[in-house]
Short mmCIF file of C-alpha atoms in Angstrom, two decimals:
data_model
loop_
_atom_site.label_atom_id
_atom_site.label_comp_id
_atom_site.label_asym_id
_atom_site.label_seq_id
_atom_site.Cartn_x
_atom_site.Cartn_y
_atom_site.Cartn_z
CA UNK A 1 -106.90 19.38 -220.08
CA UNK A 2 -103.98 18.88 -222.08
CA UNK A 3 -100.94 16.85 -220.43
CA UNK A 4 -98.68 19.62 -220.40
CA UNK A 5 -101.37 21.49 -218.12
CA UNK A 6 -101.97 18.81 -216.15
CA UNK A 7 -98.36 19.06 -214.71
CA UNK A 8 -98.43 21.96 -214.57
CA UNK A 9 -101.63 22.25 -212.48
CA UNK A 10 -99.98 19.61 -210.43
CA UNK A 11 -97.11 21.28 -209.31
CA UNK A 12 -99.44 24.26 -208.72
CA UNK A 13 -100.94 22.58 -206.08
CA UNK A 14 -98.23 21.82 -204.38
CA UNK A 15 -97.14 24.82 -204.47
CA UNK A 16 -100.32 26.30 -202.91
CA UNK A 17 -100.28 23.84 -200.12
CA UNK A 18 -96.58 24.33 -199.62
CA UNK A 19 -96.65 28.13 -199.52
CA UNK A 20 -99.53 28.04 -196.74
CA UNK A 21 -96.99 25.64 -194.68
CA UNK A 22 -93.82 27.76 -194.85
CA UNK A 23 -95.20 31.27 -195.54
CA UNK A 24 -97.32 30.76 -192.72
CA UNK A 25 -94.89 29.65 -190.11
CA UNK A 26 -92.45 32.66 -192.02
CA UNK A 27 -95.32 35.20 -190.82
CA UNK A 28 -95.07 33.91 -187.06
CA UNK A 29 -91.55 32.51 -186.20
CA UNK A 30 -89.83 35.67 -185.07
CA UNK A 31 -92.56 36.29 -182.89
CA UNK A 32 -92.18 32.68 -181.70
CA UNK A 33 -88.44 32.65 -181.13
CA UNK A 34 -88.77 35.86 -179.00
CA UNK A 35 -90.78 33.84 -176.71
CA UNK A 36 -88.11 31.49 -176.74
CA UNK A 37 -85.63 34.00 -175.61
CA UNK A 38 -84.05 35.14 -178.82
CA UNK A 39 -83.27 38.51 -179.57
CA UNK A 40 -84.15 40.94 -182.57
CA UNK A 41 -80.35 40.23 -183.86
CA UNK A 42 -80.05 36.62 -183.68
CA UNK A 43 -83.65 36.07 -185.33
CA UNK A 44 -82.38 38.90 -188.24
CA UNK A 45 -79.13 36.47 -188.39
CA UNK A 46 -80.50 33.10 -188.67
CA UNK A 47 -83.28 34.34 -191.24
CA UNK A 48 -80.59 36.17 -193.40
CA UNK A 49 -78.24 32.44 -193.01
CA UNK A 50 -81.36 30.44 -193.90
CA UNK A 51 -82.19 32.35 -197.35
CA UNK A 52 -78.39 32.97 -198.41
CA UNK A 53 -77.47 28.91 -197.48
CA UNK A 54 -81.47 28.00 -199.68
CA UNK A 55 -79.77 30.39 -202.83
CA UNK A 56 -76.42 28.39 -202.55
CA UNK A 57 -77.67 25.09 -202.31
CA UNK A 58 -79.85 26.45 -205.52
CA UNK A 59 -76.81 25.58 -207.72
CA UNK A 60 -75.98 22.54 -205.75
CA UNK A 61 -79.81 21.17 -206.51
CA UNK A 62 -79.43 22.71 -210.08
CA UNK A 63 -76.16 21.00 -210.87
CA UNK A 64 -77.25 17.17 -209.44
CA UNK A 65 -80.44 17.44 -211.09
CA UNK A 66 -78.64 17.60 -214.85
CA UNK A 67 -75.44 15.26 -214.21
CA UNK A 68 -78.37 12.40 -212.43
CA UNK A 69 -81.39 13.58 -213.88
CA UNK A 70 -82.93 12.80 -211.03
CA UNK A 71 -85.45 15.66 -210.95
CA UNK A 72 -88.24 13.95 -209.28
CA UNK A 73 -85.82 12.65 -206.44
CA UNK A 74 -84.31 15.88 -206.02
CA UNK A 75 -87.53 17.60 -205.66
CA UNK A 76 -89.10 15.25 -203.57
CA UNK A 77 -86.36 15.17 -201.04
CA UNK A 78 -86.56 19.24 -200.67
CA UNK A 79 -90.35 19.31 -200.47
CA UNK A 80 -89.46 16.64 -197.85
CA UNK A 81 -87.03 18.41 -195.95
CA UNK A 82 -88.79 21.81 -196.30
CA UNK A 83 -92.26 21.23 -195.31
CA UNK A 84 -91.59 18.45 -192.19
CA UNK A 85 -89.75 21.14 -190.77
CA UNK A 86 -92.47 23.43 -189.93
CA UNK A 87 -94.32 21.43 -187.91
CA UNK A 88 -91.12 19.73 -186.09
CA UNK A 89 -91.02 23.96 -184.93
CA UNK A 90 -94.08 22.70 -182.40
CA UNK A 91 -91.75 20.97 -180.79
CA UNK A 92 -88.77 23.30 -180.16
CA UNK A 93 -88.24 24.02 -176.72
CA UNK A 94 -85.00 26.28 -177.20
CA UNK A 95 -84.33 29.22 -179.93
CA UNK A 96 -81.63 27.26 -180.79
CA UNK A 97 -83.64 24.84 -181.68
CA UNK A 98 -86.18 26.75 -183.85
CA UNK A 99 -82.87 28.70 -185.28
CA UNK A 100 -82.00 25.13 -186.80
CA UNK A 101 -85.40 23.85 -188.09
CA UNK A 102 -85.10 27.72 -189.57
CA UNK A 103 -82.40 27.04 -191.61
CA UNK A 104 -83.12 23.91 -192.39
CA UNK A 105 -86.75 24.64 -194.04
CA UNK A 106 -84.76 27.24 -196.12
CA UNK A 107 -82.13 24.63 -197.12
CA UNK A 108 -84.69 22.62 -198.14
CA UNK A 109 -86.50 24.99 -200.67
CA UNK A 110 -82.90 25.65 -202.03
CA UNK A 111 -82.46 22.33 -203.02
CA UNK A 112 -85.96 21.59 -204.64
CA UNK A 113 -86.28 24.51 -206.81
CA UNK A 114 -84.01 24.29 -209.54
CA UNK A 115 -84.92 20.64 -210.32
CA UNK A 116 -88.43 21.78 -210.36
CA UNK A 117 -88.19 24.72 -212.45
CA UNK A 118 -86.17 22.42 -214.93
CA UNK A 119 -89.42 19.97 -215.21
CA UNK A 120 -92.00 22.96 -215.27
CA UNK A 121 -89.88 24.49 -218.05
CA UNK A 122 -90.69 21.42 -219.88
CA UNK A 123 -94.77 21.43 -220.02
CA UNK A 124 -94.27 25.60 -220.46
CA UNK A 125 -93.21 24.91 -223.94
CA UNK A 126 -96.61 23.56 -224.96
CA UNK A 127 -98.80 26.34 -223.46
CA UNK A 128 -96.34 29.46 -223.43
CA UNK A 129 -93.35 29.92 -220.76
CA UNK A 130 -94.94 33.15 -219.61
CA UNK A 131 -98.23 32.04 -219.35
CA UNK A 132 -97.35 28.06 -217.92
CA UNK A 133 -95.02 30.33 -215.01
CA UNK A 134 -97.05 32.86 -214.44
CA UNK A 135 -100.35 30.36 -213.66
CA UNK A 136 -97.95 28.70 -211.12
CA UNK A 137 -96.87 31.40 -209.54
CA UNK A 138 -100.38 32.43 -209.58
CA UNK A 139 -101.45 29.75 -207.50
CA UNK A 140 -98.30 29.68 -205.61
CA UNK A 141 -99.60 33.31 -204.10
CA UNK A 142 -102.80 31.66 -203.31
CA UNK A 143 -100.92 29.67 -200.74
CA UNK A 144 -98.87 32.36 -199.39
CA UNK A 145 -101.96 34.70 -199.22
CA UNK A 146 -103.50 31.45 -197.16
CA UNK A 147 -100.84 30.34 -195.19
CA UNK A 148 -100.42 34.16 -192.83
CA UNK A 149 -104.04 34.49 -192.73
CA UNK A 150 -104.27 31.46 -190.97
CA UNK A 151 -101.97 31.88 -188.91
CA UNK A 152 -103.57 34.95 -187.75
CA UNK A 153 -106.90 33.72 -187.57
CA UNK A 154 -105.95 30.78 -185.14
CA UNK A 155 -103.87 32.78 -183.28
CA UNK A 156 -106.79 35.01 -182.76
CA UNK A 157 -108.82 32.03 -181.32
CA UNK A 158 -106.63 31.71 -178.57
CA UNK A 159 -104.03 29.08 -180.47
CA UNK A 160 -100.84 29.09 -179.41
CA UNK A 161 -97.71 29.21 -181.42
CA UNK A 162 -97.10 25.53 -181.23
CA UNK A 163 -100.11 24.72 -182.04
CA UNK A 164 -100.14 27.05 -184.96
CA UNK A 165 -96.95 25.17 -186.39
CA UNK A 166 -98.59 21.46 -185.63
CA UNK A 167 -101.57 22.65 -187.63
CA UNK A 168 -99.41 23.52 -190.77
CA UNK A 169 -98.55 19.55 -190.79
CA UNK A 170 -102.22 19.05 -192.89
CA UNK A 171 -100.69 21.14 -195.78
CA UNK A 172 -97.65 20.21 -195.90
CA UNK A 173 -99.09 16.48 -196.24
CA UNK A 174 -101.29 17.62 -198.69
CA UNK A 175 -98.56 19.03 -200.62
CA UNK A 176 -96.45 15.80 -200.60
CA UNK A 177 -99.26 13.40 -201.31
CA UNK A 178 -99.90 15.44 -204.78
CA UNK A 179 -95.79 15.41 -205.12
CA UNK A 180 -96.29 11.54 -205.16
CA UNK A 181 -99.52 11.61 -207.37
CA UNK A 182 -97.57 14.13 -210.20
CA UNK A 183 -93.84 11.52 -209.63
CA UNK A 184 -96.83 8.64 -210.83
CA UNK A 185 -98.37 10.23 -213.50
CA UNK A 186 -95.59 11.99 -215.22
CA UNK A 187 -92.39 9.72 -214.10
CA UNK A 188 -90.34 11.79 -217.10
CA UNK A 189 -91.38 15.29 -216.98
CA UNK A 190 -88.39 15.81 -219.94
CA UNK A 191 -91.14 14.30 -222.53
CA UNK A 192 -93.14 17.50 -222.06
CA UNK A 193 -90.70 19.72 -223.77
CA UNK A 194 -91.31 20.46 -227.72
CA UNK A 195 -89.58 23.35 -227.83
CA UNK A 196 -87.58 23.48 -231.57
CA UNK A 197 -84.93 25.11 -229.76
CA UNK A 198 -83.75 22.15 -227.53
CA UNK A 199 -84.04 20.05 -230.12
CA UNK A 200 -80.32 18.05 -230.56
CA UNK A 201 -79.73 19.87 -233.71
CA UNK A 202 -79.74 23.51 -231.38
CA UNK A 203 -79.03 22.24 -227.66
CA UNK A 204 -75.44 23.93 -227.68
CA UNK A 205 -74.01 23.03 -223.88
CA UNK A 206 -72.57 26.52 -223.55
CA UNK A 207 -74.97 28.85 -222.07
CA UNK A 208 -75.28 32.31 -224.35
CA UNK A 209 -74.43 35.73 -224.03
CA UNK A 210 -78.17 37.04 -223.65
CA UNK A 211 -78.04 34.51 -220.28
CA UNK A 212 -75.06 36.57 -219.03
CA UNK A 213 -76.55 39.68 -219.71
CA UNK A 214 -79.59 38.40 -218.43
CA UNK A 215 -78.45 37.51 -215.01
CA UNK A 216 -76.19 40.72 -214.14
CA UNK A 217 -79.87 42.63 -215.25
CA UNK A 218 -81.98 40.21 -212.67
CA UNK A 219 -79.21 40.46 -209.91
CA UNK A 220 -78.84 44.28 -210.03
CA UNK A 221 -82.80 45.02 -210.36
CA UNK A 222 -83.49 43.04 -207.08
CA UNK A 223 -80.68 44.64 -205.76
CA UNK A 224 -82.65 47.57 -205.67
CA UNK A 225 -85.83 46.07 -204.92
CA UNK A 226 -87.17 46.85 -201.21
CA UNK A 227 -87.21 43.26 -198.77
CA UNK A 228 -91.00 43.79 -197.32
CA UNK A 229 -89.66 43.81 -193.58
CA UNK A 230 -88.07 47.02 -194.83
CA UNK A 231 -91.27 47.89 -195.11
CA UNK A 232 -93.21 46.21 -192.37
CA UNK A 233 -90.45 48.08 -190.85
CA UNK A 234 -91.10 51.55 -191.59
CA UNK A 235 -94.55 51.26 -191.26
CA UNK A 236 -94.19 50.58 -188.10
CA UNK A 237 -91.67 53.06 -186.75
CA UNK A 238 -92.94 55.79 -188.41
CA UNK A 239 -96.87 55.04 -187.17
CA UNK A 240 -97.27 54.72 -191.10
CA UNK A 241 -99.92 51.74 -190.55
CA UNK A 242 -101.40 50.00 -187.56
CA UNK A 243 -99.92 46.56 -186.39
CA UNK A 244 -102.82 45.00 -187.74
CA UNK A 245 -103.77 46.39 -191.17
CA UNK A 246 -99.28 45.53 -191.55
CA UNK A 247 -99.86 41.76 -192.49
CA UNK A 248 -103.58 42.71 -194.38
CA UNK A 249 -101.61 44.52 -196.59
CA UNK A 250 -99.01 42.27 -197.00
CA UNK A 251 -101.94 39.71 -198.45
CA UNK A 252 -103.09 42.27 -201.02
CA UNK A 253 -99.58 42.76 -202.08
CA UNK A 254 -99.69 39.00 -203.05
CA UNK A 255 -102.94 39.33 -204.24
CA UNK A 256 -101.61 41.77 -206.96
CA UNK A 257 -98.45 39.24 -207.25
CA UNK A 258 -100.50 36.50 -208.42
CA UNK A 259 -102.71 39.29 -210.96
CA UNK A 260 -99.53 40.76 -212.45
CA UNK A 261 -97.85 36.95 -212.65
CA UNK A 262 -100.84 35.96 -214.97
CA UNK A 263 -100.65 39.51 -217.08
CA UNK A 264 -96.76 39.27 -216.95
CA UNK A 265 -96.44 35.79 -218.55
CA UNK A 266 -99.19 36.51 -221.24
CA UNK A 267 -96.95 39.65 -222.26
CA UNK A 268 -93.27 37.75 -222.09
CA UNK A 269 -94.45 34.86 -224.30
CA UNK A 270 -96.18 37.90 -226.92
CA UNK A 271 -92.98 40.05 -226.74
CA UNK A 272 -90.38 38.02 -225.13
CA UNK A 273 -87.83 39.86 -222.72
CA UNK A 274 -88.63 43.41 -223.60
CA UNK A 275 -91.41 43.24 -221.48
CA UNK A 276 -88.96 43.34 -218.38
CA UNK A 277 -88.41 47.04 -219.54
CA UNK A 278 -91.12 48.13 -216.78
CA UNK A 279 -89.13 46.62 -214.03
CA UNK A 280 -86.57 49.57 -212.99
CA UNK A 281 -88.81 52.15 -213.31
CA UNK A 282 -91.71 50.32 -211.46
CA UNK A 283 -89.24 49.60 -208.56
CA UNK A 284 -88.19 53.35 -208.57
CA UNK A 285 -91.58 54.66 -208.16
CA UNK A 286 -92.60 52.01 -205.33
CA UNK A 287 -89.39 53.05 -203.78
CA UNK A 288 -90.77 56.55 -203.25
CA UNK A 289 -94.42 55.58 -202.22
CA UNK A 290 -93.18 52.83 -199.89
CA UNK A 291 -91.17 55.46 -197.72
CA UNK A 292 -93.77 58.06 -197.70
CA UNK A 293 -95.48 58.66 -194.21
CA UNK A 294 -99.41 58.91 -195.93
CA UNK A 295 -101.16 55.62 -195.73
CA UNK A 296 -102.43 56.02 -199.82
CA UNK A 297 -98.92 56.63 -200.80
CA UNK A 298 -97.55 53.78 -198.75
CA UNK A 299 -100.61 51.54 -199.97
CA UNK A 300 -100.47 52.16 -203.40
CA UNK A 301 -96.94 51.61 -203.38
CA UNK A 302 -97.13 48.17 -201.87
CA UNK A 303 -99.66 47.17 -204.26
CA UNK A 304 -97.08 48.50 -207.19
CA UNK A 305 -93.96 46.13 -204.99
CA UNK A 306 -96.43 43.04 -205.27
CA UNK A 307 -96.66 44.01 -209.29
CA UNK A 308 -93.09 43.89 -209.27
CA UNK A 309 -92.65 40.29 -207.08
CA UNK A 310 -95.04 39.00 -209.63
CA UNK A 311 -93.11 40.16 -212.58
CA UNK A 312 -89.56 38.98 -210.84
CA UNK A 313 -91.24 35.21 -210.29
CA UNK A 314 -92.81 34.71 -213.15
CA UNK A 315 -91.20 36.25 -215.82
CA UNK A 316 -87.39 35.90 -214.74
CA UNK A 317 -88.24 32.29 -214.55
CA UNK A 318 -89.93 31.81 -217.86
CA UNK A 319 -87.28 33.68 -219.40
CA UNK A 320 -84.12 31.13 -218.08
CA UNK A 321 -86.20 28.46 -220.09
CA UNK A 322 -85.73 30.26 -223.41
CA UNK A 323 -82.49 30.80 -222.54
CA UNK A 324 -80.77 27.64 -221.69
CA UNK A 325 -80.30 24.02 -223.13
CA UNK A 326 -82.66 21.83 -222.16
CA UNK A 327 -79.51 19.35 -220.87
CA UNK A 328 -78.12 22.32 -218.76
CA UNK A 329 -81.51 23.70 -217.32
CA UNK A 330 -81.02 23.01 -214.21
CA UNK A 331 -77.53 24.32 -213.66
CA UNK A 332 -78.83 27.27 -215.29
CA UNK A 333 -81.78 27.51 -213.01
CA UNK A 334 -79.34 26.86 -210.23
CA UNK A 335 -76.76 29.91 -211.41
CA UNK A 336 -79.76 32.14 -211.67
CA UNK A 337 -81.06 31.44 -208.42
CA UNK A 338 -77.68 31.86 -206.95
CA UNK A 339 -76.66 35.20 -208.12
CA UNK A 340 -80.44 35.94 -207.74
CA UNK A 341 -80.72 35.05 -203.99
CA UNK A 342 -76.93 36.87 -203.04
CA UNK A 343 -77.73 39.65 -204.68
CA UNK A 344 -80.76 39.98 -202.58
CA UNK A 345 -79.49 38.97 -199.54
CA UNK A 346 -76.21 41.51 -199.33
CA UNK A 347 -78.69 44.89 -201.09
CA UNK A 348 -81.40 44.14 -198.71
CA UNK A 349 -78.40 44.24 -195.51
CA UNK A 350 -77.33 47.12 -197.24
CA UNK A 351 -80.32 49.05 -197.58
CA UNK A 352 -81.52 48.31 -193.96
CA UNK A 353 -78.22 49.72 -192.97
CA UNK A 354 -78.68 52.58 -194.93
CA UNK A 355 -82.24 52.93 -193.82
CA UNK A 356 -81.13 53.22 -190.35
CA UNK A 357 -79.26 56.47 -191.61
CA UNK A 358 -81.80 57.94 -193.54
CA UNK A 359 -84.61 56.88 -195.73
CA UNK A 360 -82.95 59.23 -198.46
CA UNK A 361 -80.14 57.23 -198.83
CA UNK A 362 -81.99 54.02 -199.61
CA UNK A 363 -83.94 56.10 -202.09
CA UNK A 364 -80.51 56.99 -204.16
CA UNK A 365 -79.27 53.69 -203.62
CA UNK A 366 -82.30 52.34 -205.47
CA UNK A 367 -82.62 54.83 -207.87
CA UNK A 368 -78.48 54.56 -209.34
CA UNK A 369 -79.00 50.31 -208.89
CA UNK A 370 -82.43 50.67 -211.13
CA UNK A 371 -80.11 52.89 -213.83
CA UNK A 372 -77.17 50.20 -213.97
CA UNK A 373 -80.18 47.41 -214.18
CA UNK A 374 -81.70 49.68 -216.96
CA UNK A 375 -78.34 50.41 -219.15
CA UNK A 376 -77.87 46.36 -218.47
CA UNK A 377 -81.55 45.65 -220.37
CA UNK A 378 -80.63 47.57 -222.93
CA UNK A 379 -77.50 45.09 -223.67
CA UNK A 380 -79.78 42.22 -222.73
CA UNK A 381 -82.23 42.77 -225.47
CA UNK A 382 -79.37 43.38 -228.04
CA UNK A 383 -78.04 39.80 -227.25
CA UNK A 384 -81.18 38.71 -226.90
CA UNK A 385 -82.29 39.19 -230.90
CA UNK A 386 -78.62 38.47 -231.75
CA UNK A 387 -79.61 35.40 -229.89
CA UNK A 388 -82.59 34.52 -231.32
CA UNK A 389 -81.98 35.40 -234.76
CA UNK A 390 -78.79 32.58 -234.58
CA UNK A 391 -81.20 29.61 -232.98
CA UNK A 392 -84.12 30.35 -235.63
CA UNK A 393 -81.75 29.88 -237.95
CA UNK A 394 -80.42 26.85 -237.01
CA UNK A 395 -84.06 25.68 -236.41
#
């Protein structure tokens, strides 16, 4: 196994064992705060704060990690943050107090990612960006697939919620003793990259036009993509889908996720960003299954949202790579997650609102967000080869 792999494989792992941690405690913590006292709002609130403060600390994390270069600190002190606090949840004995560790687990992620997207951008140039994002995100589902499932089965044993969230402590520990092993073995992760275009000769500090474009495409297509407790949502209220086969199916929706990631990253790094082209219309048509009130419709249309996750965390990711200097990478991640994470974060308020109103009115709201995202590839791509065409020439 090549070097480059070897990091990559790394991170992977933690990844894996990460994901079972937090997506784990994710699948049982409004549950758990109800028994605490909290209501439907305040749980909705404090979720919502946790994911929009992670995206803004994003571009905080993205922004340290290329004036320090201190990408292994900066990652280890998220991981750190983000994983300890799941298991501190066993020991909440007010909502407040599980509100906090919440938030905090979120803040945590924010800060990590962008520093570690900058060093796995760095082995992706020997094996493919596509393909060296896609294989992490592959095995990042793994752990998210893992993590609910667990929590389920425990629970089913007679476990109770706190000791649920004390159990998640043995992956989270796993997932920081391989952070330690990968800080040992590859103490500058920037050696990996042998990309032509970050040589010193290319690396321009201004970010291009095809980024711009790039990032007002991402924003507006996950604008119009559907939050899964949408979903879980109208599954339920509508008698769609039993209580049960709810969280089953939210495991084969990551099952396709990590299928699609591996597809999706073999196609970007054969055809570059055009391969994105399936993303509005794929989101459309899952828009209109997911809604339905017959269980094949509503099925087949989760499987098709998990298709779409996969292409949204692989590809996007891969793509910021190609599309940034390697000295600005992680501000770059950091932007991206940013606008990324908002734009999620305000569509998926709106759309619940608008859900509450009438399932119709989500569907045109997705369908005219998927056009602008659409008309926005379009310009993408053009900068895109204008793009290209200007580095290979200075290459």
């Amino acid at each position: 196994m090549s070097r480059a792999w070897l990091f990559i494989f790394f991170m992977g792992l933690v990844s894996l064992f990460g994901d079972i941690t937090y997506e784990g405690a994710r699948s049982i913590i409004g549950p758990f705060m109800a028994s605490l006292g909290a209501s439907a709002a305040i749980v909705g609130f404090f979720a919502g704060l946790g994911e929009l403060g992670g995206y803004a600390l994003r571009l905080i994390g993205g922004y340290l990690a290329d004036r320090t270069e201190r990408y292994w600190l900066l990652t280890g002190l998220g991981y750190l943050v983000n994983l300890l606090a799941v298991p501190s949840l066993a020991l909440a004995g007010r909502w407040e107090t599980a509100a906090a560790l919440m938030v905090i687990e979120r803040a945590g992620k924010g800060l990590r990612t962008p520093p570690r997207d900058a060093m796995l951008s760095y082995a992706t140039s020997q094996v493919g960006r596509g393909w060296g994002f896609g294989f992490h995100e592959a095995m990042d589902q793994i752990g998210a697939i893992t993590g609910p499932l667990l929590a389920a089965g425990v629970l089913s044993l007679g476990w109770t919620f706190r000791q649920s969230f004390a159990l998640y402590a043995v992956p989270a520990f796993l997932a920081l003793i391989i952070l330690a092993w990968a800080r040992i073995s590859f103490p500058v992760p920037k050696e990996l990259e042998i990309s032509p275009r970050s040589s010193p000769e290319t690396d321009s500090p201004r970010f291009p036009q095809a980024y711009w474009y790039y990032l007002a495409f991402s924003a507006v297509a996950v604008a119009g993509f559907l939050h899964f407790q949408i979903l879980a949502y109208h599954f339920k209220v509508k008698e769609v889908l039993s209580d049960a086969a709810i969280p089953f199916l939210y495991a084969g929706a990551m099952a396709t996720d990590a299928v699609a990631a591996l597809l999706a990253g073999r196609l970007y790094d054969r055809i570059g960003l055009r391969s994105l082209i399936i993303v509005p219309f794929l989101t459309v048509l899952l828009t209109f299954l997911v809604l339905a009130t017959h269980p094949l419709q509503v099925v087949a249309g989760t499987l098709i949202w998990g298709v779409v996750m996969g292409l949204h965390e692989s590809t996007l990711r891969a793509a910021i790579a190609d599309l940034t200097p390697i000295a600005r990478r992680g501000l770059g991640y950091g932007i991206f997650n940013t606008a990324y994470g908002t734009a999620a974060f305000l569509s998926g308020a709106l759309l619940g609102m608008l859900y509450d109103r009438s399932p119709h009115q989500v569907i045109i709201l997705v369908v005219i967000l998927e056009a602008i995202a659409f008309l926005l590839f379009l310009q993408m791509v053009k900068h895109w080869r204008a793009f290209e065409q200007e580095r290979d020439g200075k290459c």
